[in-house]
PDB file of C-alpha atoms and ligand atoms in Angstrom:
ATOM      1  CA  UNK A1056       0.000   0.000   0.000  1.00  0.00           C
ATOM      2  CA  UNK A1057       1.442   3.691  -0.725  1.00  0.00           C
ATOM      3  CA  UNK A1058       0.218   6.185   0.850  1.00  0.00           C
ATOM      4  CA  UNK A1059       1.224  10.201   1.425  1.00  0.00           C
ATOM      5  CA  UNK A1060       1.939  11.969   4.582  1.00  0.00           C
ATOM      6  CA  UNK A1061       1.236  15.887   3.562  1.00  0.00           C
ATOM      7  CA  UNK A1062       4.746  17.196   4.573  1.00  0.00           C
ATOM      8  CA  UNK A1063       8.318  18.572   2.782  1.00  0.00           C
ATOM      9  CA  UNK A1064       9.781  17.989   6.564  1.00  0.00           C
ATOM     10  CA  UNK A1065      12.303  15.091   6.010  1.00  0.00           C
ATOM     11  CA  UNK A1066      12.578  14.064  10.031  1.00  0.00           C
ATOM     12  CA  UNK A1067       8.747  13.205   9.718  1.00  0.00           C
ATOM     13  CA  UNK A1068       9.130  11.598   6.834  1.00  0.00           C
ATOM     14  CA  UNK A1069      11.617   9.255   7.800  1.00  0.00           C
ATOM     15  CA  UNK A1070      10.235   8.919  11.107  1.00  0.00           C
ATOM     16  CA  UNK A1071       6.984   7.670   9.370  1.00  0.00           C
ATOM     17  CA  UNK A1072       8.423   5.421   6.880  1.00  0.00           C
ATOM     18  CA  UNK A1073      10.181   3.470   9.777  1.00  0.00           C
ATOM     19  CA  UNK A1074       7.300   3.161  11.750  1.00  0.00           C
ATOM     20  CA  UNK A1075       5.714   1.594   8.881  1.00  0.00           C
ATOM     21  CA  UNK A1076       8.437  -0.203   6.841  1.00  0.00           C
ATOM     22  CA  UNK A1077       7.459  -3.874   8.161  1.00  0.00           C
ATOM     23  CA  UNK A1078       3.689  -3.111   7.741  1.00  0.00           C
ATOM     24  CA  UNK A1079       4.909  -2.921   3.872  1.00  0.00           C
ATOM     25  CA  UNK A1080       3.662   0.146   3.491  1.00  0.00           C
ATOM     26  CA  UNK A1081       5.298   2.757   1.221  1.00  0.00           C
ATOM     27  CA  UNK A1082       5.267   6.834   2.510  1.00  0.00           C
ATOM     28  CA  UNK A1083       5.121   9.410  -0.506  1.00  0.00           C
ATOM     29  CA  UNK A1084       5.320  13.200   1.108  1.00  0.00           C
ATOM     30  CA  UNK A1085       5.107  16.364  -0.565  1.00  0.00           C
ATOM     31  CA  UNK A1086       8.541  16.280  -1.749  1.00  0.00           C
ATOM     32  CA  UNK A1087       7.643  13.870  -4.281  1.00  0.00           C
ATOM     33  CA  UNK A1088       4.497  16.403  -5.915  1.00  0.00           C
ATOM     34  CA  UNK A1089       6.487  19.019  -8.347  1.00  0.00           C
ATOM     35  CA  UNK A1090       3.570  21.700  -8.272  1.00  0.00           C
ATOM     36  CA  UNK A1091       2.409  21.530  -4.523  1.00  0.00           C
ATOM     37  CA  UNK A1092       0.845  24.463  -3.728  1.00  0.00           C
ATOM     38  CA  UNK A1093       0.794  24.602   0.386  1.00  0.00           C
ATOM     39  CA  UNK A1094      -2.256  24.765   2.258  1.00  0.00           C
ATOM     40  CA  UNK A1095      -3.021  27.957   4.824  1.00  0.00           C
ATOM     41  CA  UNK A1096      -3.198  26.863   8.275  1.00  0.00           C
ATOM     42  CA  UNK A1097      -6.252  28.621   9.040  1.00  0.00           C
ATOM     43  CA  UNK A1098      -7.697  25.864  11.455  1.00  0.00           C
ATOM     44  CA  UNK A1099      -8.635  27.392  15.287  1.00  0.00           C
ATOM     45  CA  UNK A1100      -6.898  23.811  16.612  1.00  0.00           C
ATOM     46  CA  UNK A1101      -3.983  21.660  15.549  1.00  0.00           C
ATOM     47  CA  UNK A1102      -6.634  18.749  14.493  1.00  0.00           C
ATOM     48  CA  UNK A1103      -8.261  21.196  11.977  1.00  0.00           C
ATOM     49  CA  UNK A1104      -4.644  22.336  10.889  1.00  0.00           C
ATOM     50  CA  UNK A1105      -4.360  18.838  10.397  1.00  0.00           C
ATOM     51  CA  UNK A1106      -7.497  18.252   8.590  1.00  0.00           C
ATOM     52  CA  UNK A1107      -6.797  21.176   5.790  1.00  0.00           C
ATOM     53  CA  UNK A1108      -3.538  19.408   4.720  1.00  0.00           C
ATOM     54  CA  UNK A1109      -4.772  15.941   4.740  1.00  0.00           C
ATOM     55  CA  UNK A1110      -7.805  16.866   2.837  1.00  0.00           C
ATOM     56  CA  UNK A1111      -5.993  18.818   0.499  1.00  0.00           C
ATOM     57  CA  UNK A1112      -3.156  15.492   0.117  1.00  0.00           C
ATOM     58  CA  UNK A1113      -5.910  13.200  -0.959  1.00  0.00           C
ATOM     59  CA  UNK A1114      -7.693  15.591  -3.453  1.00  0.00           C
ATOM     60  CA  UNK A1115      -4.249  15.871  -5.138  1.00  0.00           C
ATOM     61  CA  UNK A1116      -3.147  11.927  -5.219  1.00  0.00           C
ATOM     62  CA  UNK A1117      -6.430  10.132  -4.475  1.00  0.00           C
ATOM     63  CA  UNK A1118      -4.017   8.424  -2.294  1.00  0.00           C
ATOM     64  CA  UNK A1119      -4.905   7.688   1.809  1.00  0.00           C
ATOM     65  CA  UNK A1120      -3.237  10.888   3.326  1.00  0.00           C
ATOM     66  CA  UNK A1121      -2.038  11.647   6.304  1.00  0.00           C
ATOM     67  CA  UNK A1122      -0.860  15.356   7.937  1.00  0.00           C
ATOM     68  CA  UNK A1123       0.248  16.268  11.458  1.00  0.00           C
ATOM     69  CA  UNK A1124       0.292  19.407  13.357  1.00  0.00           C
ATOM     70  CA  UNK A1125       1.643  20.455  16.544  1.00  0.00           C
ATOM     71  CA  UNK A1126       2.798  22.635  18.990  1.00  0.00           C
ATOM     72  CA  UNK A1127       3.525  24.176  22.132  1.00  0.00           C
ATOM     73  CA  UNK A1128       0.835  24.859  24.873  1.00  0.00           C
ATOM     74  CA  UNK A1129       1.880  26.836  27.835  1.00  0.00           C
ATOM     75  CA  UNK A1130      -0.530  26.737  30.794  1.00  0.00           C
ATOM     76  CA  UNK A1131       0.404  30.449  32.367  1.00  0.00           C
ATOM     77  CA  UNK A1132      -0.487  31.722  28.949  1.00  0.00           C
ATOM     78  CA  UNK A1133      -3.694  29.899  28.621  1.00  0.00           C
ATOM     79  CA  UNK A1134      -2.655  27.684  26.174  1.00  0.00           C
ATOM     80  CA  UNK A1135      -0.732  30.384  23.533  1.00  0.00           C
ATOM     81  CA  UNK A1136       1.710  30.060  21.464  1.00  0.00           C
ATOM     82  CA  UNK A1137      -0.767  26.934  20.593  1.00  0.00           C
ATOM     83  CA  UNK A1138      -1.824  26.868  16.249  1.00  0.00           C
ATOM     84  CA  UNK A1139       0.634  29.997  16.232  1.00  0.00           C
ATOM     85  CA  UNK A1140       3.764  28.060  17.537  1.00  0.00           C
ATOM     86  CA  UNK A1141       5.931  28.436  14.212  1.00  0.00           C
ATOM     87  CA  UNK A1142       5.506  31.829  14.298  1.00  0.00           C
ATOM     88  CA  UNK A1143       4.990  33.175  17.973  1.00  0.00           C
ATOM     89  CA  UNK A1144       7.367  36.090  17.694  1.00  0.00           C
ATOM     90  CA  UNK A1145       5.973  36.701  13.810  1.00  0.00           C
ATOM     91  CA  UNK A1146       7.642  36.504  10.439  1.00  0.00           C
ATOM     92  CA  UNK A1147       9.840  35.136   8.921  1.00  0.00           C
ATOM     93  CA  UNK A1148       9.661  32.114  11.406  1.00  0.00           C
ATOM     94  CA  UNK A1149      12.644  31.919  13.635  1.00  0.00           C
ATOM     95  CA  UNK A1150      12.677  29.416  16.370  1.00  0.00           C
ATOM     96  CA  UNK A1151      15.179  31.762  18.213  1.00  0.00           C
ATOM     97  CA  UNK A1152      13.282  34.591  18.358  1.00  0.00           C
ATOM     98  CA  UNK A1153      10.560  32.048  19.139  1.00  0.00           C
ATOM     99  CA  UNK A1154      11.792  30.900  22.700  1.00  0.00           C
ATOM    100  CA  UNK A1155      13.206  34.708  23.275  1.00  0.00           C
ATOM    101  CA  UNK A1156       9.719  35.847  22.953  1.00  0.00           C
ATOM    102  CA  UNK A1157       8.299  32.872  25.197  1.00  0.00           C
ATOM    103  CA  UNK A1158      11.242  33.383  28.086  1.00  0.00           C
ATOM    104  CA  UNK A1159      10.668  36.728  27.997  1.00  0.00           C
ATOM    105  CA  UNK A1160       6.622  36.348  28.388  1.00  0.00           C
ATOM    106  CA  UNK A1161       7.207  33.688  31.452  1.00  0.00           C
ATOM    107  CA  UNK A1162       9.965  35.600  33.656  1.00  0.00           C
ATOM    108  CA  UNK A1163       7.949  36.288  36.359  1.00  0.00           C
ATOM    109  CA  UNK A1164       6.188  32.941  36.412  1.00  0.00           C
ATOM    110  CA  UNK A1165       6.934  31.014  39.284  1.00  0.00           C
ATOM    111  CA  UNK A1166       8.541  27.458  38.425  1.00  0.00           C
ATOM    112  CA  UNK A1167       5.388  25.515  39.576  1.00  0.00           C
ATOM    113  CA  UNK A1168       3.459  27.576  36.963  1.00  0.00           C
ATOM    114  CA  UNK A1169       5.465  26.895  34.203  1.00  0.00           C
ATOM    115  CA  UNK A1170       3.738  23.153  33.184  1.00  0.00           C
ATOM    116  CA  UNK A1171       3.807  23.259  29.325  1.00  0.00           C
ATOM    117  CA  UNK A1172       2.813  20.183  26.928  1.00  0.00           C
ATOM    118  CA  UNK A1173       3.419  19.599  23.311  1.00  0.00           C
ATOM    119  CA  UNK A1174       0.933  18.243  21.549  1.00  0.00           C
ATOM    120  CA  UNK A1175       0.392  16.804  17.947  1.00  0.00           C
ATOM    121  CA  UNK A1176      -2.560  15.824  15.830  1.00  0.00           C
ATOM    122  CA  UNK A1177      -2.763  13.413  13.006  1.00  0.00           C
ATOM    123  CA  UNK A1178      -5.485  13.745  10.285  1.00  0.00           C
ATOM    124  CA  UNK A1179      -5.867  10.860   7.914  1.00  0.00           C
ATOM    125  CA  UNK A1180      -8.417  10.727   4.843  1.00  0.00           C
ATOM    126  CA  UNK A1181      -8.996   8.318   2.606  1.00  0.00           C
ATOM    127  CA  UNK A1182     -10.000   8.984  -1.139  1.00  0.00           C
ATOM    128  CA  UNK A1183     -13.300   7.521  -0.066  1.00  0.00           C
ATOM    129  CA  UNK A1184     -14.105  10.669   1.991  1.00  0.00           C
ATOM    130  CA  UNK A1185     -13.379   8.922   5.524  1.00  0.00           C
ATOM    131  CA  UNK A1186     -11.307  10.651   8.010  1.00  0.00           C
ATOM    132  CA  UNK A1187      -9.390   9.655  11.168  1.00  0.00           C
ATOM    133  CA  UNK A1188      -7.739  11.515  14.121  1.00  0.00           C
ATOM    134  CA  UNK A1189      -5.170  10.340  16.320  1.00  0.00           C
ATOM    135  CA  UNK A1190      -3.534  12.324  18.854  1.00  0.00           C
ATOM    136  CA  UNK A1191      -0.211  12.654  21.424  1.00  0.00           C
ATOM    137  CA  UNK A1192       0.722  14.498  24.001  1.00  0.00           C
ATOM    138  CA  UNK A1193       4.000  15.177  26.331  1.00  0.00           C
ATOM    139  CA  UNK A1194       4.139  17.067  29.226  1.00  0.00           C
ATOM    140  CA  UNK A1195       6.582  19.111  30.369  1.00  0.00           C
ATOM    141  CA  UNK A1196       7.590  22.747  32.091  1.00  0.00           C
ATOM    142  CA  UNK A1197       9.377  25.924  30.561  1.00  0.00           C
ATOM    143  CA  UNK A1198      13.030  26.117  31.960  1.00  0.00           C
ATOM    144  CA  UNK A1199      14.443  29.818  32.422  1.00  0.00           C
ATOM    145  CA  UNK A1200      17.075  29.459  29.944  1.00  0.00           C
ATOM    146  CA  UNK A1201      17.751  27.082  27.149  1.00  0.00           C
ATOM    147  CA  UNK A1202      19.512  23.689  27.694  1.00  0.00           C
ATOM    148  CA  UNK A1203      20.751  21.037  24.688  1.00  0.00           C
ATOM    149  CA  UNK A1204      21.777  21.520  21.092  1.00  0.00           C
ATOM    150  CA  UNK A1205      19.755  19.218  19.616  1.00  0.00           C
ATOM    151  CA  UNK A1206      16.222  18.906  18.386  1.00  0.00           C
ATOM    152  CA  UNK A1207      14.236  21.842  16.870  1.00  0.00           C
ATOM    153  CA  UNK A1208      11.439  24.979  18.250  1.00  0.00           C
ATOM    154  CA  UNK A1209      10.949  24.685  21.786  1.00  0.00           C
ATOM    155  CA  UNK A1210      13.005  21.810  23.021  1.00  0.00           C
ATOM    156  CA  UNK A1211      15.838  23.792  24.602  1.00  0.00           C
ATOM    157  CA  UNK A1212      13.503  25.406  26.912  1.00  0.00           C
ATOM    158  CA  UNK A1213      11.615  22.317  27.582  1.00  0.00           C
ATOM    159  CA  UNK A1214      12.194  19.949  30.407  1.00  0.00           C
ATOM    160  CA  UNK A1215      10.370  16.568  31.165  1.00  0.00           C
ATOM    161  CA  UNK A1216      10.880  15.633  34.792  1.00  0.00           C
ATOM    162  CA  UNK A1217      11.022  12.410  34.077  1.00  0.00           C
ATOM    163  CA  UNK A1218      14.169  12.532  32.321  1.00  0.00           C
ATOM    164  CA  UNK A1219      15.537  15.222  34.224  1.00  0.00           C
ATOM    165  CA  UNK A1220      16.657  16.810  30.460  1.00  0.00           C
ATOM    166  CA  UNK A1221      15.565  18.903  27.594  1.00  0.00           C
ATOM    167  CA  UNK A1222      14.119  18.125  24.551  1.00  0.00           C
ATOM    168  CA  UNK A1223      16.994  18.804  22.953  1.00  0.00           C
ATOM    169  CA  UNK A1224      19.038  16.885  25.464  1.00  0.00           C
ATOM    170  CA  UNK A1225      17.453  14.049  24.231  1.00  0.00           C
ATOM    171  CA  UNK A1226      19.219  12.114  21.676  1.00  0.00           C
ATOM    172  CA  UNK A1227      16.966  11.379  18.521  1.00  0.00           C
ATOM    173  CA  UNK A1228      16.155   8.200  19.127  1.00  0.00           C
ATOM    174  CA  UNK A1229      14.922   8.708  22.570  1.00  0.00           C
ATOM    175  CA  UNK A1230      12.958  11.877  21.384  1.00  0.00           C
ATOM    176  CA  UNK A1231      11.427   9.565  18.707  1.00  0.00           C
ATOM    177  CA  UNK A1232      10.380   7.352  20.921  1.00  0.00           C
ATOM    178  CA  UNK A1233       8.522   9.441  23.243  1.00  0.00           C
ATOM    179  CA  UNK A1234       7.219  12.799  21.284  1.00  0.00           C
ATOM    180  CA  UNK A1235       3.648  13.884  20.653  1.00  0.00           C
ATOM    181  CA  UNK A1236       4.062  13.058  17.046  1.00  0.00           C
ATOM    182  CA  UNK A1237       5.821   9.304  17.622  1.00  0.00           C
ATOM    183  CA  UNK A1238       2.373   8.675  19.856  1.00  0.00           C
ATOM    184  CA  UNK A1239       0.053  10.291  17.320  1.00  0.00           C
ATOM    185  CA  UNK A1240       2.079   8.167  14.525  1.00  0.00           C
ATOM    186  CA  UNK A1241       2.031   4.729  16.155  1.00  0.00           C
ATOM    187  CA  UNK A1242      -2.026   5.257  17.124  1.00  0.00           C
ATOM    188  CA  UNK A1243      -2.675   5.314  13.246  1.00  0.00           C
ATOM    189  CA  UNK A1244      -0.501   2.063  12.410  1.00  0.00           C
ATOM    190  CA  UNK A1245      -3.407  -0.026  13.365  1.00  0.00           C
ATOM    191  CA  UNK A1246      -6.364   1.971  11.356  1.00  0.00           C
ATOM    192  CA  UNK A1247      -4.138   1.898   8.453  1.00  0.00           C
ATOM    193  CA  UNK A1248      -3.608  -2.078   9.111  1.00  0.00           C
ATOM    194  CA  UNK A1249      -7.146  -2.557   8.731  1.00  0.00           C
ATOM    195  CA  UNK A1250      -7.767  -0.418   5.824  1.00  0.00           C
ATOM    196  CA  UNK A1251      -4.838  -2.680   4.061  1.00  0.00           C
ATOM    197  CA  UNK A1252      -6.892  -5.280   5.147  1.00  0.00           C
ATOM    198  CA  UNK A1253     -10.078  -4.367   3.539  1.00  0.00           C
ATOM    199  CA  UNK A1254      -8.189  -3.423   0.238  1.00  0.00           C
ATOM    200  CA  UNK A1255      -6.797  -7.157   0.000  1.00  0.00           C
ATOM    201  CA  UNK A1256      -8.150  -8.779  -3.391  1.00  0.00           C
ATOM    202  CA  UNK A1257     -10.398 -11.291  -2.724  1.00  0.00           C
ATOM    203  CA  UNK A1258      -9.078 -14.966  -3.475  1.00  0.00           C
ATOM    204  CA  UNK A1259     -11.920 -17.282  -3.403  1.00  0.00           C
ATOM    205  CA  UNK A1260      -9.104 -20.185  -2.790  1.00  0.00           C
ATOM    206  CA  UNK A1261      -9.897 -23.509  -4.268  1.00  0.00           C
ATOM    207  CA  UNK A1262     -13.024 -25.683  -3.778  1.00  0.00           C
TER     208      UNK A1262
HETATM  209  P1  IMP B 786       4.636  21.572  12.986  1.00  0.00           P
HETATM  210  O1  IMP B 786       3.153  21.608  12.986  1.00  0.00           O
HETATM  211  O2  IMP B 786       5.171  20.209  13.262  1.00  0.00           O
HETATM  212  O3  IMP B 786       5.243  22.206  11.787  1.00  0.00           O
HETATM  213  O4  IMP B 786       5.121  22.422  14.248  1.00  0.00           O
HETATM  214  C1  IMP B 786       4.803  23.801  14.397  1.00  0.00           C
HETATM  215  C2  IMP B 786       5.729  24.443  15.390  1.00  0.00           C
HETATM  216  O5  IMP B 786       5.526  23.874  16.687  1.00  0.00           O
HETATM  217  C3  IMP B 786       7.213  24.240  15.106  1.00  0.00           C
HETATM  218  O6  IMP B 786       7.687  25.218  14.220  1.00  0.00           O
HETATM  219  C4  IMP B 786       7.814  24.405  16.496  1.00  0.00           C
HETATM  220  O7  IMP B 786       7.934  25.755  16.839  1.00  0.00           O
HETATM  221  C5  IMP B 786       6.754  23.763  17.389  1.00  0.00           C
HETATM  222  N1  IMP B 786       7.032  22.308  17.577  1.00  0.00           N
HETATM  223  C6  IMP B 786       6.311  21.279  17.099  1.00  0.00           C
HETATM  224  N2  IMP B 786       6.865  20.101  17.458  1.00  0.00           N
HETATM  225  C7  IMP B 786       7.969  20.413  18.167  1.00  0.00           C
HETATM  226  C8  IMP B 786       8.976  19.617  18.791  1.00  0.00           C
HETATM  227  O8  IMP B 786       8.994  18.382  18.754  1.00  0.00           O
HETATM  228  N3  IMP B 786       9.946  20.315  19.422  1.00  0.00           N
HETATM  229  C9  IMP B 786       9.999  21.666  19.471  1.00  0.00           C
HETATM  230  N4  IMP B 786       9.099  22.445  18.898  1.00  0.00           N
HETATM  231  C10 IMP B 786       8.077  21.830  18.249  1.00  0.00           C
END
């Protein structure tokens, strides 16, 4: 089975190809489209984010497609930078200016207020007009200053307790193992198992 994943990001890519290469199923993206044109994120939430670019993906291919969004939520600001994550601190979309603009916002929040979650949701429609949504979610709290070279966004000034690290002190693997979009990923493997399933041809065997 191919299907498309509505992205030009090549870490999702790949992270959704292995997630899927013993299910035999093969992941197109946008990088394989020459005249993509992308889709506005106009949606209020990430799921109808989501929902615009998957929609759009299957129009385009008539293939089963698949499209994530995600982002920061930060309880002291009721849930902001949120949809608007890429571009808190406005254009052109600078992940430095990004976490200034957040740090900045958050100085004189106490540490116990600082509880933060990133969260991801994961749109699939099929050519025949169904649609799923799978979600993920990891929780975490707004450090002071950044921490970690690695990873992308927000995960310098994000710590999970439970690993008493950043994001981005996280090597890959172990951020690919436990992010919002890994969760929201693996939750779809099984709907798309099924949907293989029903698209088997039918072999009446022998009598
Ligand atoms: P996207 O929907 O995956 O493109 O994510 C939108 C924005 O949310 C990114 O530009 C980042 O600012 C933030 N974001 C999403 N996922 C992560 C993550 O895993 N780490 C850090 N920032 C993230």
């Amino acid at each position: 089975m191919k299907i498309i994943l509505a992205t030009q990001n090549q870490g999702k890519i790949r992270e959704l190809q292995d997630l899927l290469v013993d299910e035999g199923i093969l992941v197109l993206s946008l990088l394989d489209i020459s005249d993509w044109v992308d889709v506005e994120e106009t949606g209020e939430t990430f799921a109808d984010n989501a929902a615009l670019k998957a929609r759009a993906a299957v129009r385009r291919t008539g293939l089963i497609a698949l499209a994530d969004d995600s982002g920061l939520e930060v309880d002291a600001l009721n849930g902001a930078p949120g949809v608007y994550s890429a571009r808190y601190a406005g254009e052109p979309k600078d992940d430095g200016r990004n976490n200034d603009k957040l740090l900045h916002l958050l100085e004189t929040t106490p540490d116990d207020k600082r509880t933060a979650r990133f969260r991801c949701a994961l749109v699939m429609a099929t050519p025949f007009g169904k649609e799923y949504l799978t979600e993920g979610a990891v929780e975490g709290r707004i450090l002071r200053e950044r921490r970690g070279l690695d990873g992308f966004g927000y995960d310098p000034i994000f710590y999970l307790p439970e690993y008493e690290r950043t994001m981005a002190e996280l090597t890959l693997a172990e951020k690919n193992n436990i992010s919002h979009r890994a969760q929201a990923f693996r939750k779809v493997i099984p709907i798309l198992r099924d949907l293989g399933k029903g698209a088997m041809p039918y072999d009446p065997g022998e009598d």
